[in-house]
PDB file of C-alpha atoms in Angstrom:
ATOM      1  CA  MET A   1     113.461 -31.267 -91.910  1.00 74.00           C
ATOM      2  CA  PRO A   2     116.256 -34.192 -91.318  1.00 80.00           C
ATOM      3  CA  ALA A   3     113.399 -36.520 -91.493  1.00 87.00           C
ATOM      4  CA  LEU A   4     112.187 -34.723 -94.849  1.00 92.00           C
ATOM      5  CA  GLY A   5     115.311 -34.996 -95.745  1.00 93.00           C
ATOM      6  CA  GLY A   6     115.866 -38.749 -95.072  1.00 93.00           C
ATOM      7  CA  ALA A   7     112.540 -39.313 -97.429  1.00 95.00           C
ATOM      8  CA  ILE A   8     114.122 -37.096-100.470  1.00 96.00           C
ATOM      9  CA  PHE A   9     117.503 -39.476-100.191  1.00 97.00           C
ATOM     10  CA  LEU A  10     114.698 -42.528-100.723  1.00 96.00           C
ATOM     11  CA  LEU A  11     113.083 -41.432-103.125  1.00 97.00           C
ATOM     12  CA  LEU A  12     115.941 -40.444-105.391  1.00 97.00           C
ATOM     13  CA  SER A  13     117.129 -43.906-104.491  1.00 97.00           C
ATOM     14  CA  LEU A  14     113.777 -45.736-105.808  1.00 97.00           C
ATOM     15  CA  LEU A  15     114.439 -43.545-108.965  1.00 97.00           C
ATOM     16  CA  VAL A  16     117.966 -44.196-109.735  1.00 97.00           C
ATOM     17  CA  GLN A  17     117.016 -47.914-109.199  1.00 96.00           C
ATOM     18  CA  LEU A  18     114.448 -47.141-111.207  1.00 96.00           C
ATOM     19  CA  ARG A  19     116.940 -45.660-114.207  1.00 96.00           C
ATOM     20  CA  VAL A  20     114.386 -42.889-114.500  1.00 97.00           C
ATOM     21  CA  LEU A  21     117.445 -40.514-112.962  1.00 96.00           C
ATOM     22  CA  ALA A  22     119.421 -41.853-116.258  1.00 96.00           C
ATOM     23  CA  GLY A  23     119.009 -39.108-118.933  1.00 96.00           C
ATOM     24  CA  ILE A  24     119.686 -35.834-116.671  1.00 97.00           C
ATOM     25  CA  ASP A  25     122.716 -37.923-115.923  1.00 98.00           C
ATOM     26  CA  LEU A  26     124.038 -38.210-118.724  1.00 97.00           C
ATOM     27  CA  THR A  27     122.765 -34.727-119.555  1.00 97.00           C
ATOM     28  CA  VAL A  28     124.851 -32.951-117.115  1.00 97.00           C
ATOM     29  CA  ALA A  29     127.742 -34.896-117.482  1.00 96.00           C
ATOM     30  CA  ARG A  30     127.671 -34.045-121.283  1.00 96.00           C
ATOM     31  CA  LEU A  31     127.653 -30.555-120.076  1.00 96.00           C
ATOM     32  CA  VAL A  32     130.463 -30.483-117.567  1.00 95.00           C
ATOM     33  CA  ALA A  33     132.721 -32.234-119.665  1.00 92.00           C
ATOM     34  CA  PRO A  34     133.444 -29.580-122.055  1.00 92.00           C
ATOM     35  CA  LEU A  35     134.379 -27.299-119.015  1.00 91.00           C
ATOM     36  CA  GLY A  36     137.687 -29.419-118.471  1.00 86.00           C
ATOM     37  CA  ASN A  37     141.182 -27.992-118.027  1.00 89.00           C
ATOM     38  CA  GLU A  38     144.110 -28.155-116.227  1.00 88.00           C
ATOM     39  CA  ALA A  39     142.826 -25.463-113.301  1.00 89.00           C
ATOM     40  CA  ILE A  40     139.651 -27.146-112.183  1.00 90.00           C
ATOM     41  CA  ASP A  41     141.778 -30.797-112.592  1.00 90.00           C
ATOM     42  CA  THR A  42     144.409 -29.543-109.313  1.00 90.00           C
ATOM     43  CA  LEU A  43     141.450 -27.960-107.975  1.00 90.00           C
ATOM     44  CA  GLY A  44     138.796 -31.971-108.453  1.00 90.00           C
ATOM     45  CA  GLU A  45     142.481 -33.080-107.186  1.00 91.00           C
ATOM     46  CA  TRP A  46     142.096 -31.253-104.081  1.00 91.00           C
ATOM     47  CA  VAL A  47     139.002 -32.112-102.801  1.00 91.00           C
ATOM     48  CA  ALA A  48     139.007 -35.215-103.926  1.00 91.00           C
ATOM     49  CA  VAL A  49     141.596 -35.321-100.995  1.00 91.00           C
ATOM     50  CA  ALA A  50     140.185 -33.229 -98.366  1.00 92.00           C
ATOM     51  CA  VAL A  51     137.429 -34.686 -98.106  1.00 91.00           C
ATOM     52  CA  SER A  52     138.288 -37.931 -98.552  1.00 91.00           C
ATOM     53  CA  ALA A  53     137.031 -40.534 -95.789  1.00 91.00           C
ATOM     54  CA  GLU A  54     140.789 -40.239 -93.867  1.00 92.00           C
ATOM     55  CA  VAL A  55     141.138 -37.027 -94.127  1.00 94.00           C
ATOM     56  CA  SER A  56     137.480 -36.198 -92.860  1.00 95.00           C
ATOM     57  CA  LEU A  57     138.361 -38.103 -90.051  1.00 95.00           C
ATOM     58  CA  ILE A  58     141.323 -35.344 -88.997  1.00 96.00           C
ATOM     59  CA  TYR A  59     138.483 -32.255 -89.308  1.00 95.00           C
ATOM     60  CA  ALA A  60     135.905 -34.589 -86.548  1.00 96.00           C
ATOM     61  CA  ALA A  61     138.998 -35.030 -84.423  1.00 97.00           C
ATOM     62  CA  LEU A  62     139.479 -31.052 -84.115  1.00 96.00           C
ATOM     63  CA  GLY A  63     136.311 -30.448 -83.919  1.00 94.00           C
ATOM     64  CA  ALA A  64     135.369 -32.904 -81.376  1.00 95.00           C
ATOM     65  CA  ALA A  65     138.284 -31.049 -79.170  1.00 95.00           C
ATOM     66  CA  LEU A  66     136.755 -28.143 -80.021  1.00 93.00           C
ATOM     67  CA  LEU A  67     133.791 -28.147 -79.043  1.00 93.00           C
ATOM     68  CA  TRP A  68     134.740 -30.073 -75.307  1.00 92.00           C
ATOM     69  CA  ARG A  69     136.827 -27.446 -75.154  1.00 91.00           C
ATOM     70  CA  ALA A  70     133.723 -25.666 -75.137  1.00 87.00           C
ATOM     71  CA  GLY A  71     131.366 -27.556 -72.592  1.00 87.00           C
ATOM     72  CA  VAL A  72     129.248 -30.157 -74.354  1.00 89.00           C
ATOM     73  CA  GLY A  73     130.462 -32.878 -72.905  1.00 90.00           C
ATOM     74  CA  ARG A  74     129.396 -35.981 -74.521  1.00 91.00           C
ATOM     75  CA  LEU A  75     128.099 -33.838 -77.561  1.00 93.00           C
ATOM     76  CA  ALA A  76     131.748 -33.238 -78.442  1.00 93.00           C
ATOM     77  CA  VAL A  77     131.778 -36.409 -80.400  1.00 95.00           C
ATOM     78  CA  THR A  78     128.387 -35.129 -82.888  1.00 95.00           C
ATOM     79  CA  PRO A  79     131.399 -34.042 -85.477  1.00 96.00           C
ATOM     80  CA  PHE A  80     132.389 -38.397 -86.718  1.00 96.00           C
ATOM     81  CA  GLY A  81     128.309 -38.817 -87.321  1.00 95.00           C
ATOM     82  CA  PHE A  82     129.660 -39.047 -90.752  1.00 95.00           C
ATOM     83  CA  LEU A  83     130.488 -42.291 -89.787  1.00 96.00           C
ATOM     84  CA  LEU A  84     127.627 -43.412 -89.339  1.00 95.00           C
ATOM     85  CA  LEU A  85     126.584 -42.884 -92.694  1.00 95.00           C
ATOM     86  CA  GLU A  86     129.905 -45.310 -94.080  1.00 95.00           C
ATOM     87  CA  PRO A  87     127.498 -48.061 -94.078  1.00 95.00           C
ATOM     88  CA  ILE A  88     125.068 -46.914 -96.477  1.00 95.00           C
ATOM     89  CA  GLU A  89     126.869 -45.490 -98.758  1.00 95.00           C
ATOM     90  CA  LEU A  90     128.867 -48.928 -99.253  1.00 94.00           C
ATOM     91  CA  LEU A  91     125.186 -51.056 -99.076  1.00 95.00           C
ATOM     92  CA  TRP A  92     123.613 -48.531-101.267  1.00 96.00           C
ATOM     93  CA  LYS A  93     126.746 -49.321-104.049  1.00 94.00           C
ATOM     94  CA  LEU A  94     126.184 -52.362-103.583  1.00 94.00           C
ATOM     95  CA  ILE A  95     121.863 -52.601-103.829  1.00 95.00           C
ATOM     96  CA  VAL A  96     120.911 -49.471-106.049  1.00 95.00           C
ATOM     97  CA  ASN A  97     121.309 -50.269-109.952  1.00 93.00           C
ATOM     98  CA  GLN A  98     123.396 -47.001-110.739  1.00 95.00           C
ATOM     99  CA  PRO A  99     125.983 -47.913-113.443  1.00 93.00           C
ATOM    100  CA  PRO A 100     129.782 -45.735-112.359  1.00 92.00           C
ATOM    101  CA  VAL A 101     130.351 -42.983-115.142  1.00 94.00           C
ATOM    102  CA  PRO A 102     131.791 -44.318-117.962  1.00 93.00           C
ATOM    103  CA  ASP A 103     135.624 -43.281-119.005  1.00 91.00           C
ATOM    104  CA  GLU A 104     134.620 -40.913-121.635  1.00 92.00           C
ATOM    105  CA  PHE A 105     133.729 -38.679-118.827  1.00 93.00           C
ATOM    106  CA  TYR A 106     136.438 -39.127-115.746  1.00 91.00           C
ATOM    107  CA  ARG A 107     139.578 -36.389-115.635  1.00 89.00           C
ATOM    108  CA  ARG A 108     142.010 -39.405-115.482  1.00 81.00           C
ATOM    109  CA  VAL A 109     143.417 -37.058-111.945  1.00 80.00           C
ATOM    110  CA  ALA A 110     145.971 -38.540-109.862  1.00 71.00           C
ATOM    111  CA  TYR A 111     144.191 -39.746-106.189  1.00 71.00           C
ATOM    112  CA  PRO A 112     146.719 -40.848-103.414  1.00 64.00           C
ATOM    113  CA  LEU A 113     144.651 -42.573-101.005  1.00 68.00           C
ATOM    114  CA  THR A 114     142.704 -45.438-100.864  1.00 64.00           C
ATOM    115  CA  THR A 115     139.881 -45.781-103.035  1.00 70.00           C
ATOM    116  CA  LEU A 116     137.327 -48.866-103.359  1.00 70.00           C
ATOM    117  CA  VAL A 117     135.930 -49.838-106.397  1.00 73.00           C
ATOM    118  CA  LEU A 118     132.032 -51.371-105.975  1.00 78.00           C
ATOM    119  CA  ASN A 119     129.916 -52.504-108.459  1.00 82.00           C
ATOM    120  CA  GLY A 120     128.192 -48.707-108.370  1.00 90.00           C
ATOM    121  CA  SER A 121     127.881 -45.440-108.397  1.00 94.00           C
ATOM    122  CA  PHE A 122     125.289 -44.001-106.114  1.00 96.00           C
ATOM    123  CA  PRO A 123     125.746 -41.965-103.539  1.00 96.00           C
ATOM    124  CA  SER A 124     128.788 -39.704-103.589  1.00 96.00           C
ATOM    125  CA  GLY A 125     130.733 -40.452-100.723  1.00 94.00           C
ATOM    126  CA  HIS A 126     132.461 -37.214-100.767  1.00 94.00           C
ATOM    127  CA  ALA A 127     129.234 -35.670-101.914  1.00 97.00           C
ATOM    128  CA  MET A 128     128.046 -36.819 -98.767  1.00 97.00           C
ATOM    129  CA  ARG A 129     130.943 -35.875 -96.420  1.00 96.00           C
ATOM    130  CA  SER A 130     131.387 -32.601 -97.503  1.00 96.00           C
ATOM    131  CA  ALA A 131     127.612 -31.337 -96.432  1.00 97.00           C
ATOM    132  CA  PHE A 132     127.814 -32.743 -93.003  1.00 97.00           C
ATOM    133  CA  PHE A 133     130.763 -30.594 -92.348  1.00 96.00           C
ATOM    134  CA  CYS A 134     129.491 -27.679 -94.009  1.00 96.00           C
ATOM    135  CA  VAL A 135     126.420 -28.226 -92.939  1.00 95.00           C
ATOM    136  CA  PHE A 136     127.026 -28.544 -89.293  1.00 96.00           C
ATOM    137  CA  LEU A 137     129.852 -25.615 -89.622  1.00 94.00           C
ATOM    138  CA  GLY A 138     127.368 -23.643 -90.652  1.00 93.00           C
ATOM    139  CA  VAL A 139     124.588 -24.284 -87.871  1.00 92.00           C
ATOM    140  CA  VAL A 140     127.017 -23.417 -85.644  1.00 90.00           C
ATOM    141  CA  LEU A 141     128.201 -20.436 -87.404  1.00 89.00           C
ATOM    142  CA  ALA A 142     124.663 -19.163 -87.483  1.00 88.00           C
ATOM    143  CA  LYS A 143     124.653 -18.946 -83.815  1.00 83.00           C
ATOM    144  CA  ARG A 144     127.299 -17.511 -83.319  1.00 76.00           C
ATOM    145  CA  GLY A 145     124.897 -13.845 -84.578  1.00 74.00           C
ATOM    146  CA  GLY A 146     127.040 -11.244 -85.848  1.00 77.00           C
ATOM    147  CA  TRP A 147     128.808 -11.462 -89.481  1.00 76.00           C
ATOM    148  CA  PRO A 148     129.677 -15.149 -88.910  1.00 75.00           C
ATOM    149  CA  ALA A 149     126.052 -15.432 -88.709  1.00 77.00           C
ATOM    150  CA  ARG A 150     124.986 -13.929 -91.671  1.00 80.00           C
ATOM    151  CA  ILE A 151     127.722 -15.095 -94.480  1.00 87.00           C
ATOM    152  CA  GLY A 152     128.689 -18.176 -93.039  1.00 87.00           C
ATOM    153  CA  PRO A 153     126.134 -20.733 -93.211  1.00 90.00           C
ATOM    154  CA  ALA A 154     125.784 -19.589 -97.085  1.00 92.00           C
ATOM    155  CA  LEU A 155     129.477 -19.709 -97.644  1.00 93.00           C
ATOM    156  CA  CYS A 156     129.292 -23.439 -96.624  1.00 94.00           C
ATOM    157  CA  VAL A 157     126.469 -23.884 -98.420  1.00 94.00           C
ATOM    158  CA  VAL A 158     128.285 -23.264-101.148  1.00 95.00           C
ATOM    159  CA  VAL A 159     131.039 -24.672-100.212  1.00 95.00           C
ATOM    160  CA  ALA A 160     129.583 -27.942 -99.781  1.00 96.00           C
ATOM    161  CA  LEU A 161     127.563 -27.538-103.996  1.00 96.00           C
ATOM    162  CA  LEU A 162     131.682 -26.722-105.165  1.00 95.00           C
ATOM    163  CA  PHE A 163     132.855 -30.095-103.063  1.00 95.00           C
ATOM    164  CA  GLY A 164     130.309 -31.808-104.915  1.00 95.00           C
ATOM    165  CA  PHE A 165     129.980 -29.980-108.643  1.00 95.00           C
ATOM    166  CA  THR A 166     133.989 -31.493-108.714  1.00 94.00           C
ATOM    167  CA  ARG A 167     132.714 -35.302-108.271  1.00 94.00           C
ATOM    168  CA  ILE A 168     130.660 -35.325-110.756  1.00 96.00           C
ATOM    169  CA  TYR A 169     133.900 -33.205-112.746  1.00 95.00           C
ATOM    170  CA  LEU A 170     136.155 -35.795-112.428  1.00 94.00           C
ATOM    171  CA  GLY A 171     133.429 -37.940-113.317  1.00 93.00           C
ATOM    172  CA  TYR A 172     133.456 -40.112-110.673  1.00 93.00           C
ATOM    173  CA  HIS A 173     129.856 -39.225-109.996  1.00 96.00           C
ATOM    174  CA  TRP A 174     126.640 -39.302-111.731  1.00 97.00           C
ATOM    175  CA  PHE A 175     124.341 -35.546-110.938  1.00 98.00           C
ATOM    176  CA  SER A 176     122.483 -37.792-109.076  1.00 98.00           C
ATOM    177  CA  ASP A 177     125.073 -39.286-107.326  1.00 98.00           C
ATOM    178  CA  VAL A 178     126.271 -36.231-105.975  1.00 98.00           C
ATOM    179  CA  ILE A 179     122.013 -34.688-104.714  1.00 98.00           C
ATOM    180  CA  ALA A 180     121.640 -38.302-102.775  1.00 97.00           C
ATOM    181  CA  GLY A 181     125.160 -37.482-101.052  1.00 97.00           C
ATOM    182  CA  LEU A 182     124.286 -33.853-100.497  1.00 97.00           C
ATOM    183  CA  VAL A 183     120.485 -34.823 -99.393  1.00 97.00           C
ATOM    184  CA  LEU A 184     122.074 -37.264 -97.072  1.00 97.00           C
ATOM    185  CA  GLY A 185     124.863 -35.681 -95.333  1.00 97.00           C
ATOM    186  CA  GLY A 186     123.038 -32.799 -94.913  1.00 96.00           C
ATOM    187  CA  SER A 187     120.145 -34.063 -93.027  1.00 96.00           C
ATOM    188  CA  LEU A 188     122.728 -35.973 -90.876  1.00 96.00           C
ATOM    189  CA  ALA A 189     124.059 -32.467 -90.380  1.00 96.00           C
ATOM    190  CA  LEU A 190     120.794 -30.695 -89.871  1.00 95.00           C
ATOM    191  CA  PHE A 191     120.002 -33.807 -86.804  1.00 94.00           C
ATOM    192  CA  VAL A 192     123.523 -33.343 -84.225  1.00 94.00           C
ATOM    193  CA  ALA A 193     124.246 -29.704 -85.245  1.00 93.00           C
ATOM    194  CA  PRO A 194     121.649 -27.875 -83.337  1.00 92.00           C
ATOM    195  CA  LEU A 195     121.659 -30.519 -80.369  1.00 91.00           C
ATOM    196  CA  VAL A 196     125.632 -29.092 -79.564  1.00 91.00           C
ATOM    197  CA  VAL A 197     123.824 -25.462 -79.989  1.00 89.00           C
ATOM    198  CA  ARG A 198     121.211 -26.011 -78.047  1.00 86.00           C
ATOM    199  CA  ARG A 199     124.051 -27.323 -75.003  1.00 82.00           C
ATOM    200  CA  GLU A 200     126.319 -24.600 -75.681  1.00 73.00           C
ATOM    201  CA  GLY A 201     123.656 -22.145 -75.140  1.00 63.00           C
ATOM    202  CA  SER A 202     122.323 -24.124 -71.985  1.00 60.00           C
ATOM    203  CA  GLY A 203     124.304 -22.676 -69.380  1.00 46.00           C
ATOM    204  CA  LEU A 204     126.972 -25.319 -69.550  1.00 42.00           C
ATOM    205  CA  ARG A 205     130.227 -23.202 -70.125  1.00 42.00           C
ATOM    206  CA  PRO A 206     129.579 -20.637 -68.331  1.00 38.00           C
ATOM    207  CA  SER A 207     129.586 -23.124 -65.192  1.00 36.00           C
ATOM    208  CA  ILE A 208     132.937 -25.013 -66.656  1.00 35.00           C
ATOM    209  CA  ASN A 209     134.903 -21.113 -66.470  1.00 39.00           C
ATOM    210  CA  MET A 210     132.932 -20.850 -62.960  1.00 31.00           C
ATOM    211  CA  GLY A 211     134.556 -24.047 -61.546  1.00 39.00           C
ATOM    212  CA  ILE A 212     131.063 -25.020 -60.609  1.00 34.00           C
ATOM    213  CA  PRO A 213     130.550 -28.821 -61.265  1.00 38.00           C
ATOM    214  CA  ARG A 214     128.190 -30.593 -63.714  1.00 37.00           C
TER     215      ARG A 214
END
């Protein structure tokens, strides 16, 4: 699955570079624009901050602390995995031919954190981070059993899609930017999260609780 996600991301990159998806992007932007209202603006503003690179470091640190306590050892650093994707995001925005969304679609909401303006908009970093954390959490919940396993993964997917949608709504990104970001972040999560789940279920945590050294 992670390899398939990587292949899809590269295919999307090629299609965007060739401007094949430009018509679809513009159509989606025009469909979303009439939805504008103050309540969704506020939601979009909150989401923009919540999945910023700066705040994502806090999530990663909390996740790493919880995983360390769960006894997964060095794999506790995996929530910081999204940092591996940041150079790809920046490089692709520099080399892929994806012009920014026109001002007519921009909602002009406040954003108090760091803003880096580049030539392109592909892929969406916010969508990428949303997918990484949501899919990571979804995989972990799926192995828990009970109601978390039944509704947790689906809820995580819905949240990631909703967060990705706000990037289109606010006029920061095209549809193809968001899809590529979701694919990229989700693919990495599907690679690293199962490693954590297997390590946690390997009997390591009971050994720690019993005082048995590793």
